[in-house]
Coordinates of C-alpha atoms in Angstrom, one line a residue:
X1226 CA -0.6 -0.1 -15.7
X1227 CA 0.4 -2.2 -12.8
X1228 CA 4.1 -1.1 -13.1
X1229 CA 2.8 2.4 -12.8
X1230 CA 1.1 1.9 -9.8
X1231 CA 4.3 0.0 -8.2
X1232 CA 6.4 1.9 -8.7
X1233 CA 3.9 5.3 -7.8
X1234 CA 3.3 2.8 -4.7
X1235 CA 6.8 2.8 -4.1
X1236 CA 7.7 6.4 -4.3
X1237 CA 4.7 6.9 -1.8
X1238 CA 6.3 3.8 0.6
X1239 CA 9.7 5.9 1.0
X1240 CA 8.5 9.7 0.8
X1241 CA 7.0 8.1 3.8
X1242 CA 9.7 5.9 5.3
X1243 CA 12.0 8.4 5.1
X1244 CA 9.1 10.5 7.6
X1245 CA 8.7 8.2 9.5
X1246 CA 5.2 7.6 8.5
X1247 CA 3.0 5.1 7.3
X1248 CA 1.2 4.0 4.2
X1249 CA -2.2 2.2 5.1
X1250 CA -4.1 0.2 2.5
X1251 CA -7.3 -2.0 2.8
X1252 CA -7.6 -5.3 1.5
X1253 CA -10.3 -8.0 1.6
X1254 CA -8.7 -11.2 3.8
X1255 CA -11.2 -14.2 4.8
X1256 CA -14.2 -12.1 3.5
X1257 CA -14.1 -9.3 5.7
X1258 CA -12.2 -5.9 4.6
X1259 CA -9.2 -5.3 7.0
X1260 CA -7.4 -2.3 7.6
X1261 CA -3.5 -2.1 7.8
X1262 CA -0.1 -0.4 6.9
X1263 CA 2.9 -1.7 4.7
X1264 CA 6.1 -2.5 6.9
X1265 CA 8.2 -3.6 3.7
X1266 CA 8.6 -4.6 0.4
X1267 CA 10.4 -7.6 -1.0
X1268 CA 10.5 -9.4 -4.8
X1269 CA 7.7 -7.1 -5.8
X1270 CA 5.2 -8.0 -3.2
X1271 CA 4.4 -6.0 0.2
X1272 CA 4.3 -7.0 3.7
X1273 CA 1.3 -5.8 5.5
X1274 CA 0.3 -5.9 9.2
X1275 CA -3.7 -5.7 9.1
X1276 CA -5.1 -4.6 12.6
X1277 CA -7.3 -6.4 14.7
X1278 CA -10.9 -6.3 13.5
X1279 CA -13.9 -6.9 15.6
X1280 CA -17.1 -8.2 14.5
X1281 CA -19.8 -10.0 15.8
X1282 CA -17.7 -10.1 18.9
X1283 CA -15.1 -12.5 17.1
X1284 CA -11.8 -10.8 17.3
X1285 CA -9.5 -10.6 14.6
X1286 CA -6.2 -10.7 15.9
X1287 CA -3.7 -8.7 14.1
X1288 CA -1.5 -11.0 11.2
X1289 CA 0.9 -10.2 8.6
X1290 CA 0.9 -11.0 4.6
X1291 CA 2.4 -10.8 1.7
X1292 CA 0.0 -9.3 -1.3
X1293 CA 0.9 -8.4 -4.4
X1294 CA -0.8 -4.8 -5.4
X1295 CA -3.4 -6.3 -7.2
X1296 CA -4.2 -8.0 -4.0
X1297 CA -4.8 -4.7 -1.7
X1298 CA -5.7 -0.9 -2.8
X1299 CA -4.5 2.4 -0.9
X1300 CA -6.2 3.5 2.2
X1301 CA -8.8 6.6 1.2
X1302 CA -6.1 9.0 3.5
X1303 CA -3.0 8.6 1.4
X1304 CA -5.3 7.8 -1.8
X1305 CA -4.5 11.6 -3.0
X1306 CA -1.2 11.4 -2.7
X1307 CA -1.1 8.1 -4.4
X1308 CA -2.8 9.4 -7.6
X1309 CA -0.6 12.5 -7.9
X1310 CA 2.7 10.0 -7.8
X1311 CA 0.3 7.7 -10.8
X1312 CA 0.0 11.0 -12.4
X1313 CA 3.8 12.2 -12.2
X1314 CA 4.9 8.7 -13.5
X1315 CA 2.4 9.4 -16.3
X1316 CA 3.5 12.3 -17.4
X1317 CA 7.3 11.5 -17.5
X1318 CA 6.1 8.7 -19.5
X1319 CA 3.9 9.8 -21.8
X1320 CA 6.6 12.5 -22.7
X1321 CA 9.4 10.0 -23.7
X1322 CA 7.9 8.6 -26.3

């Protein structure tokens, strides 16, 4: 299923390139959940630039990482979007057999 989601993931990344848009995802780094959007993708892994995070009056500042997309999971706003791509990828697949 995780090709599925790649390559739905993938679709989503330049629908939304290609608007100039973002897609933002949320993934767990040091303990804390961070918020951020992807900037690229490269050998099957995607570079994302959380945003700075306060809490407890620590600052996180803002970093960038490579995570796989087992590693992170789509932000709730483009999470609709997301499923309908999942869905498409489905169908066209479920149909060839």
């Amino acid at each position: 299923m995780d090709i599925l989601h790649f390559f739905a993931l993938d679709q989503l990344y330049r629908e939304r390139r290609r608007l100039r848009q973002k897609v933002y995802v949320i993934a767990e780094l040091g303990g804390t959940r961070r918020e951020g959007k992807i900037l690229k993708e490269r050998d099957g892994r995607w570079l994302i630039e959380f945003f700075p995070l306060e809490t407890d009056g620590i600052v996180a500042r803002t970093s960038r990482h490579y995570l796989s997309i087992r590693e992170f999971e789509v932000h709730p706003v483009d999470q609709q979007q997301f499923e309908d791509y999942i869905r498409t990828l489905n169908d066209i697949y479920a149909g060839s057999d």
